[in-house]
């Protein structure tokens, strides 16, 4: 590896300049709100504040899957939180999630509104509330949670590690790209080996573990993250490919990808979602056409 100068960390780090890169304008070393902004509240008990990043897609996929099973109580309002513009630092959002990360959910069906933040926590909360997509048997339940929390612990190396240095950093540096590419490929191999044994991560049943992992690793395998499919040779992971394509074909997954989406193909964008019948009317033609 070659660099013009080697960085020598000071004794005490201070925030003297923006870090650079795609998200430099919203990165800062302190928490809390930057401005006052109340959050909108719609007509349904579940209020989702999010964006269609992989973490946001996890939750909208689950909600759409629950609705597809007939859980009318899973109807929700989805409000766009544009993280590039700093919406996550508004006072109303920070009140729901002190960590200022999407997604965040408020359940108004409880005696006192229940806030739920962190995507894994939201998936577990909704699966337990509606009694679907989380196995009932102790052993199968634990296996689903194993893979759910594996994703929560592993994906930061993919997103904040590999994705940042490969796609978003202001300069391309060999060491961090190599370091996180190696770890990302190791993670892909972990999933590929597991999926050589079983159809879904927890076994025979499709669960929230698959939804959580698919939003990151399934979409990576399908060439949707960081334009890195050739670099990482994702096609080599045959069992992961089979699983990713099978989940991608589910209508609820296709709908979930559209919600709060402001980027990519215009036909796959639905900036906010507030009414199931209207949503179905807007999206059915797209799904029928194979989008």
mmCIF file of C-alpha atoms in Angstrom:
data_model
loop_
_atom_site.group_PDB
_atom_site.id
_atom_site.type_symbol
_atom_site.label_atom_id
_atom_site.label_comp_id
_atom_site.label_asym_id
_atom_site.label_seq_id
_atom_site.Cartn_x
_atom_site.Cartn_y
_atom_site.Cartn_z
ATOM 1 C CA UNK A 1 0.000 0.000 0.000
ATOM 2 C CA UNK A 2 1.258 3.478 -0.797
ATOM 3 C CA UNK A 3 0.220 6.786 0.717
ATOM 4 C CA UNK A 4 1.902 10.176 0.451
ATOM 5 C CA UNK A 5 2.078 10.612 4.207
ATOM 6 C CA UNK A 6 1.382 8.359 7.146
ATOM 7 C CA UNK A 7 -1.226 9.626 9.581
ATOM 8 C CA UNK A 8 -0.007 9.953 13.153
ATOM 9 C CA UNK A 9 -2.983 10.239 15.548
ATOM 10 C CA UNK A 10 -2.736 13.109 18.037
ATOM 11 C CA UNK A 11 -2.892 12.462 21.767
ATOM 12 C CA UNK A 12 -6.435 13.863 21.854
ATOM 13 C CA UNK A 13 -8.745 13.798 18.844
ATOM 14 C CA UNK A 14 -10.627 17.020 18.093
ATOM 15 C CA UNK A 15 -13.270 17.774 15.487
ATOM 16 C CA UNK A 16 -11.596 20.448 13.400
ATOM 17 C CA UNK A 17 -12.896 19.704 9.905
ATOM 18 C CA UNK A 18 -15.525 17.690 8.077
ATOM 19 C CA UNK A 19 -14.508 14.115 7.385
ATOM 20 C CA UNK A 20 -15.277 14.354 3.685
ATOM 21 C CA UNK A 21 -17.111 11.825 1.570
ATOM 22 C CA UNK A 22 -20.749 11.385 0.670
ATOM 23 C CA UNK A 23 -22.170 11.886 4.163
ATOM 24 C CA UNK A 24 -19.774 14.541 5.456
ATOM 25 C CA UNK A 25 -22.525 17.126 5.893
ATOM 26 C CA UNK A 26 -24.406 15.005 8.444
ATOM 27 C CA UNK A 27 -21.511 13.452 10.341
ATOM 28 C CA UNK A 28 -20.766 14.929 13.748
ATOM 29 C CA UNK A 29 -19.310 13.694 17.049
ATOM 30 C CA UNK A 30 -22.285 14.639 19.259
ATOM 31 C CA UNK A 31 -25.849 13.360 19.614
ATOM 32 C CA UNK A 32 -29.119 15.217 20.073
ATOM 33 C CA UNK A 33 -31.334 17.323 17.808
ATOM 34 C CA UNK A 34 -30.087 20.079 15.549
ATOM 35 C CA UNK A 35 -33.488 21.669 14.949
ATOM 36 C CA UNK A 36 -37.078 21.605 16.139
ATOM 37 C CA UNK A 37 -39.392 19.563 13.957
ATOM 38 C CA UNK A 38 -42.438 17.614 15.039
ATOM 39 C CA UNK A 39 -43.156 14.314 13.306
ATOM 40 C CA UNK A 40 -46.391 13.786 11.381
ATOM 41 C CA UNK A 41 -48.854 11.166 12.648
ATOM 42 C CA UNK A 42 -51.265 9.420 10.317
ATOM 43 C CA UNK A 43 -54.449 7.430 10.797
ATOM 44 C CA UNK A 44 -53.029 3.978 11.535
ATOM 45 C CA UNK A 45 -51.731 2.579 14.841
ATOM 46 C CA UNK A 46 -48.273 1.917 13.411
ATOM 47 C CA UNK A 47 -46.281 4.989 12.386
ATOM 48 C CA UNK A 48 -43.002 4.307 10.590
ATOM 49 C CA UNK A 49 -40.327 6.962 10.060
ATOM 50 C CA UNK A 50 -37.742 5.672 7.654
ATOM 51 C CA UNK A 51 -35.928 5.604 4.324
ATOM 52 C CA UNK A 52 -35.463 2.667 1.926
ATOM 53 C CA UNK A 53 -31.886 1.899 2.900
ATOM 54 C CA UNK A 54 -31.253 -1.772 3.735
ATOM 55 C CA UNK A 55 -32.177 -1.155 7.379
ATOM 56 C CA UNK A 56 -35.387 0.568 6.357
ATOM 57 C CA UNK A 57 -36.277 -2.126 3.829
ATOM 58 C CA UNK A 58 -36.131 -4.809 6.529
ATOM 59 C CA UNK A 59 -39.111 -3.271 8.296
ATOM 60 C CA UNK A 60 -41.275 -2.417 5.284
ATOM 61 C CA UNK A 61 -40.783 -5.939 3.932
ATOM 62 C CA UNK A 62 -42.008 -7.405 7.222
ATOM 63 C CA UNK A 63 -44.997 -5.066 7.364
ATOM 64 C CA UNK A 64 -45.964 -5.924 3.789
ATOM 65 C CA UNK A 65 -45.537 -9.640 4.507
ATOM 66 C CA UNK A 66 -47.789 -9.330 7.565
ATOM 67 C CA UNK A 67 -50.433 -7.519 5.521
ATOM 68 C CA UNK A 68 -50.191 -10.211 2.833
ATOM 69 C CA UNK A 69 -51.067 -12.794 5.499
ATOM 70 C CA UNK A 70 -54.164 -10.815 6.430
ATOM 71 C CA UNK A 71 -52.954 -9.013 9.562
ATOM 72 C CA UNK A 72 -55.011 -5.851 9.095
ATOM 73 C CA UNK A 73 -53.566 -4.475 12.336
ATOM 74 C CA UNK A 74 -50.230 -4.208 10.570
ATOM 75 C CA UNK A 75 -51.507 -1.351 8.392
ATOM 76 C CA UNK A 76 -49.112 1.543 8.756
ATOM 77 C CA UNK A 77 -48.240 5.076 7.738
ATOM 78 C CA UNK A 78 -44.707 5.429 6.363
ATOM 79 C CA UNK A 79 -43.150 8.881 6.619
ATOM 80 C CA UNK A 80 -40.000 9.754 4.743
ATOM 81 C CA UNK A 81 -36.919 10.628 6.794
ATOM 82 C CA UNK A 82 -34.337 11.969 4.360
ATOM 83 C CA UNK A 83 -31.054 11.278 6.106
ATOM 84 C CA UNK A 84 -29.073 13.179 3.455
ATOM 85 C CA UNK A 85 -30.905 16.339 4.487
ATOM 86 C CA UNK A 86 -30.574 15.714 8.219
ATOM 87 C CA UNK A 87 -34.231 14.853 8.977
ATOM 88 C CA UNK A 88 -33.024 12.315 11.545
ATOM 89 C CA UNK A 89 -31.750 15.177 13.703
ATOM 90 C CA UNK A 90 -35.147 16.824 14.088
ATOM 91 C CA UNK A 91 -36.401 17.006 17.657
ATOM 92 C CA UNK A 92 -39.398 14.767 16.997
ATOM 93 C CA UNK A 93 -37.302 11.998 15.491
ATOM 94 C CA UNK A 94 -34.639 12.201 18.201
ATOM 95 C CA UNK A 95 -37.393 11.796 20.784
ATOM 96 C CA UNK A 96 -38.263 8.442 19.204
ATOM 97 C CA UNK A 97 -34.677 7.381 18.515
ATOM 98 C CA UNK A 98 -31.964 9.141 20.545
ATOM 99 C CA UNK A 99 -29.410 7.575 18.186
ATOM 100 C CA UNK A 100 -30.798 9.473 15.160
ATOM 101 C CA UNK A 101 -30.807 6.443 12.860
ATOM 102 C CA UNK A 102 -33.608 5.100 10.702
ATOM 103 C CA UNK A 103 -35.898 3.215 10.955
ATOM 104 C CA UNK A 104 -37.988 4.174 13.965
ATOM 105 C CA UNK A 105 -41.533 3.075 14.782
ATOM 106 C CA UNK A 106 -44.267 4.250 17.134
ATOM 107 C CA UNK A 107 -47.119 1.898 18.041
ATOM 108 C CA UNK A 108 -50.174 3.894 19.080
ATOM 109 C CA UNK A 109 -52.268 0.794 19.791
ATOM 110 C CA UNK A 110 -50.712 0.389 23.246
ATOM 111 C CA UNK A 111 -52.064 2.215 26.332
ATOM 112 C CA UNK A 112 -49.100 4.555 26.112
ATOM 113 C CA UNK A 113 -47.479 4.948 22.672
ATOM 114 C CA UNK A 114 -44.568 2.533 22.350
ATOM 115 C CA UNK A 115 -41.429 3.706 20.591
ATOM 116 C CA UNK A 116 -39.284 1.058 18.920
ATOM 117 C CA UNK A 117 -35.911 1.830 17.388
ATOM 118 C CA UNK A 118 -33.125 -0.263 15.846
ATOM 119 C CA UNK A 119 -34.263 -2.376 12.906
ATOM 120 C CA UNK A 120 -33.680 -5.703 14.647
ATOM 121 C CA UNK A 121 -35.740 -4.597 17.627
ATOM 122 C CA UNK A 122 -38.565 -3.476 15.322
ATOM 123 C CA UNK A 123 -38.554 -6.821 13.490
ATOM 124 C CA UNK A 124 -38.685 -8.756 16.748
ATOM 125 C CA UNK A 125 -41.386 -6.480 18.184
ATOM 126 C CA UNK A 126 -43.659 -6.856 15.157
ATOM 127 C CA UNK A 127 -43.078 -10.593 14.753
ATOM 128 C CA UNK A 128 -43.990 -11.187 18.395
ATOM 129 C CA UNK A 129 -46.949 -8.837 18.303
ATOM 130 C CA UNK A 130 -48.532 -10.485 15.255
ATOM 131 C CA UNK A 131 -47.308 -14.026 15.893
ATOM 132 C CA UNK A 132 -45.764 -14.636 12.482
ATOM 133 C CA UNK A 133 -42.319 -14.976 10.884
ATOM 134 C CA UNK A 134 -40.726 -16.087 14.152
ATOM 135 C CA UNK A 135 -40.880 -19.817 14.948
ATOM 136 C CA UNK A 136 -42.803 -20.931 18.022
ATOM 137 C CA UNK A 137 -40.585 -23.884 18.948
ATOM 138 C CA UNK A 138 -37.705 -22.973 21.286
ATOM 139 C CA UNK A 139 -34.917 -24.415 19.132
ATOM 140 C CA UNK A 140 -36.185 -22.926 15.867
ATOM 141 C CA UNK A 141 -36.848 -19.577 17.549
ATOM 142 C CA UNK A 142 -33.302 -19.422 18.871
ATOM 143 C CA UNK A 143 -31.912 -20.296 15.433
ATOM 144 C CA UNK A 144 -33.907 -17.449 13.865
ATOM 145 C CA UNK A 145 -32.646 -15.054 16.512
ATOM 146 C CA UNK A 146 -29.088 -16.315 16.011
ATOM 147 C CA UNK A 147 -29.201 -15.214 12.388
ATOM 148 C CA UNK A 148 -31.106 -12.010 13.115
ATOM 149 C CA UNK A 149 -28.469 -10.857 15.572
ATOM 150 C CA UNK A 150 -25.680 -12.170 13.345
ATOM 151 C CA UNK A 151 -26.868 -9.682 10.758
ATOM 152 C CA UNK A 152 -27.059 -6.851 13.259
ATOM 153 C CA UNK A 153 -23.469 -7.470 14.325
ATOM 154 C CA UNK A 154 -22.040 -8.244 10.887
ATOM 155 C CA UNK A 155 -23.599 -5.680 8.542
ATOM 156 C CA UNK A 156 -21.709 -2.671 9.965
ATOM 157 C CA UNK A 157 -18.566 -4.213 8.484
ATOM 158 C CA UNK A 158 -20.343 -4.394 5.134
ATOM 159 C CA UNK A 159 -21.972 -0.940 5.226
ATOM 160 C CA UNK A 160 -19.866 1.290 7.424
ATOM 161 C CA UNK A 161 -16.720 -0.611 6.530
ATOM 162 C CA UNK A 162 -16.659 -1.916 2.970
ATOM 163 C CA UNK A 163 -19.431 0.287 1.562
ATOM 164 C CA UNK A 164 -17.975 3.459 3.017
ATOM 165 C CA UNK A 165 -14.396 2.981 1.853
ATOM 166 C CA UNK A 166 -15.276 1.399 -1.504
ATOM 167 C CA UNK A 167 -18.124 3.710 -2.546
ATOM 168 C CA UNK A 168 -18.397 6.799 -0.345
ATOM 169 C CA UNK A 169 -14.993 7.839 1.006
ATOM 170 C CA UNK A 170 -13.436 10.953 -0.568
ATOM 171 C CA UNK A 171 -10.319 8.977 -1.569
ATOM 172 C CA UNK A 172 -9.780 5.295 -2.381
ATOM 173 C CA UNK A 173 -7.343 3.679 0.041
ATOM 174 C CA UNK A 174 -6.061 0.158 -0.505
ATOM 175 C CA UNK A 175 -5.753 -0.948 3.114
ATOM 176 C CA UNK A 176 -9.342 -0.316 4.322
ATOM 177 C CA UNK A 177 -10.872 -1.526 1.042
ATOM 178 C CA UNK A 178 -8.864 -4.759 1.192
ATOM 179 C CA UNK A 179 -9.576 -5.193 4.895
ATOM 180 C CA UNK A 180 -13.340 -4.834 4.581
ATOM 181 C CA UNK A 181 -13.609 -6.640 1.225
ATOM 182 C CA UNK A 182 -11.971 -9.633 2.886
ATOM 183 C CA UNK A 183 -14.432 -9.491 5.790
ATOM 184 C CA UNK A 184 -17.431 -9.014 3.488
ATOM 185 C CA UNK A 185 -16.445 -12.068 1.437
ATOM 186 C CA UNK A 186 -16.004 -14.069 4.626
ATOM 187 C CA UNK A 187 -19.541 -13.089 5.659
ATOM 188 C CA UNK A 188 -20.902 -14.054 2.240
ATOM 189 C CA UNK A 189 -19.234 -17.429 2.660
ATOM 190 C CA UNK A 190 -20.815 -17.856 6.105
ATOM 191 C CA UNK A 191 -24.256 -17.340 4.567
ATOM 192 C CA UNK A 192 -23.521 -19.470 1.516
ATOM 193 C CA UNK A 193 -22.423 -22.416 3.658
ATOM 194 C CA UNK A 194 -25.520 -22.132 5.843
ATOM 195 C CA UNK A 195 -27.831 -21.910 2.836
ATOM 196 C CA UNK A 196 -26.234 -25.021 1.339
ATOM 197 C CA UNK A 197 -27.794 -26.896 4.267
ATOM 198 C CA UNK A 198 -31.255 -25.330 4.531
ATOM 199 C CA UNK A 199 -33.669 -23.329 2.336
ATOM 200 C CA UNK A 200 -33.835 -20.428 4.803
ATOM 201 C CA UNK A 201 -31.466 -19.229 7.482
ATOM 202 C CA UNK A 202 -33.461 -20.581 10.427
ATOM 203 C CA UNK A 203 -34.272 -23.846 8.631
ATOM 204 C CA UNK A 204 -37.352 -24.679 6.594
ATOM 205 C CA UNK A 205 -39.330 -21.523 7.435
ATOM 206 C CA UNK A 206 -38.988 -17.998 6.057
ATOM 207 C CA UNK A 207 -38.498 -15.682 9.049
ATOM 208 C CA UNK A 208 -37.441 -12.220 10.126
ATOM 209 C CA UNK A 209 -33.863 -13.536 10.015
ATOM 210 C CA UNK A 210 -34.165 -13.874 6.248
ATOM 211 C CA UNK A 211 -35.747 -10.435 5.881
ATOM 212 C CA UNK A 212 -32.973 -8.783 7.891
ATOM 213 C CA UNK A 213 -30.169 -10.533 6.047
ATOM 214 C CA UNK A 214 -31.758 -10.257 2.603
ATOM 215 C CA UNK A 215 -32.019 -6.461 2.873
ATOM 216 C CA UNK A 216 -28.225 -6.326 3.109
ATOM 217 C CA UNK A 217 -26.642 -9.502 1.768
ATOM 218 C CA UNK A 218 -29.409 -10.533 -0.617
ATOM 219 C CA UNK A 219 -29.366 -7.160 -2.295
ATOM 220 C CA UNK A 220 -25.572 -7.226 -2.385
ATOM 221 C CA UNK A 221 -25.760 -10.627 -4.085
ATOM 222 C CA UNK A 222 -28.247 -9.219 -6.604
ATOM 223 C CA UNK A 223 -25.906 -6.360 -7.509
ATOM 224 C CA UNK A 224 -27.842 -3.567 -5.794
ATOM 225 C CA UNK A 225 -25.298 -2.330 -3.255
ATOM 226 C CA UNK A 226 -22.229 -0.191 -3.937
ATOM 227 C CA UNK A 227 -21.839 -1.386 -7.593
ATOM 228 C CA UNK A 228 -19.574 -4.014 -6.063
ATOM 229 C CA UNK A 229 -20.978 -7.262 -7.467
ATOM 230 C CA UNK A 230 -18.087 -7.792 -9.901
ATOM 231 C CA UNK A 231 -15.450 -6.634 -7.411
ATOM 232 C CA UNK A 232 -16.711 -9.099 -4.778
ATOM 233 C CA UNK A 233 -17.620 -11.826 -7.311
ATOM 234 C CA UNK A 234 -20.995 -12.313 -5.675
ATOM 235 C CA UNK A 235 -22.117 -14.772 -8.373
ATOM 236 C CA UNK A 236 -19.724 -17.341 -6.926
ATOM 237 C CA UNK A 237 -21.974 -17.816 -3.894
ATOM 238 C CA UNK A 238 -24.497 -20.138 -5.531
ATOM 239 C CA UNK A 239 -26.608 -20.997 -2.495
ATOM 240 C CA UNK A 240 -26.790 -17.357 -1.466
ATOM 241 C CA UNK A 241 -27.878 -16.511 -5.018
ATOM 242 C CA UNK A 242 -30.675 -19.093 -4.905
ATOM 243 C CA UNK A 243 -31.964 -17.710 -1.610
ATOM 244 C CA UNK A 244 -31.642 -14.060 -2.656
ATOM 245 C CA UNK A 245 -33.593 -14.601 -5.880
ATOM 246 C CA UNK A 246 -36.333 -16.598 -4.169
ATOM 247 C CA UNK A 247 -36.951 -13.849 -1.614
ATOM 248 C CA UNK A 248 -36.690 -11.132 -4.244
ATOM 249 C CA UNK A 249 -39.551 -12.770 -6.161
ATOM 250 C CA UNK A 250 -42.008 -12.404 -3.269
ATOM 251 C CA UNK A 251 -44.608 -9.686 -4.010
ATOM 252 C CA UNK A 252 -44.477 -8.360 -0.448
ATOM 253 C CA UNK A 253 -40.714 -7.969 -0.727
ATOM 254 C CA UNK A 254 -41.106 -6.096 -4.000
ATOM 255 C CA UNK A 255 -43.637 -3.779 -2.363
ATOM 256 C CA UNK A 256 -41.476 -3.306 0.712
ATOM 257 C CA UNK A 257 -38.543 -2.150 -1.422
ATOM 258 C CA UNK A 258 -40.630 0.698 -2.852
ATOM 259 C CA UNK A 259 -41.711 2.331 0.396
ATOM 260 C CA UNK A 260 -39.865 5.545 1.318
ATOM 261 C CA UNK A 261 -37.604 5.083 -1.681
ATOM 262 C CA UNK A 262 -36.219 8.275 -3.223
ATOM 263 C CA UNK A 263 -33.390 6.842 -5.317
ATOM 264 C CA UNK A 264 -32.793 4.306 -8.044
ATOM 265 C CA UNK A 265 -35.337 3.571 -10.744
ATOM 266 C CA UNK A 266 -38.309 6.014 -10.645
ATOM 267 C CA UNK A 267 -40.751 3.136 -11.129
ATOM 268 C CA UNK A 268 -39.480 1.593 -7.873
ATOM 269 C CA UNK A 269 -39.976 4.750 -5.801
ATOM 270 C CA UNK A 270 -42.838 5.441 -3.427
ATOM 271 C CA UNK A 271 -41.702 8.283 -1.199
ATOM 272 C CA UNK A 272 -44.338 7.731 1.467
ATOM 273 C CA UNK A 273 -47.124 5.221 2.075
ATOM 274 C CA UNK A 274 -50.364 5.889 3.905
ATOM 275 C CA UNK A 275 -53.150 3.786 2.411
ATOM 276 C CA UNK A 276 -53.036 0.100 1.521
ATOM 277 C CA UNK A 277 -55.592 0.186 -1.264
ATOM 278 C CA UNK A 278 -53.947 3.193 -2.888
ATOM 279 C CA UNK A 279 -50.551 1.543 -2.547
ATOM 280 C CA UNK A 280 -51.830 -1.642 -4.147
ATOM 281 C CA UNK A 281 -53.330 0.312 -7.013
ATOM 282 C CA UNK A 282 -50.089 2.223 -7.619
ATOM 283 C CA UNK A 283 -47.831 -0.803 -7.508
ATOM 284 C CA UNK A 284 -49.754 -3.725 -8.964
ATOM 285 C CA UNK A 285 -49.147 -2.772 -12.592
ATOM 286 C CA UNK A 286 -45.426 -2.431 -11.891
ATOM 287 C CA UNK A 287 -45.239 -5.819 -10.196
ATOM 288 C CA UNK A 288 -47.244 -7.482 -12.989
ATOM 289 C CA UNK A 289 -44.864 -6.043 -15.560
ATOM 290 C CA UNK A 290 -41.927 -7.709 -13.817
ATOM 291 C CA UNK A 291 -40.321 -4.575 -12.357
#
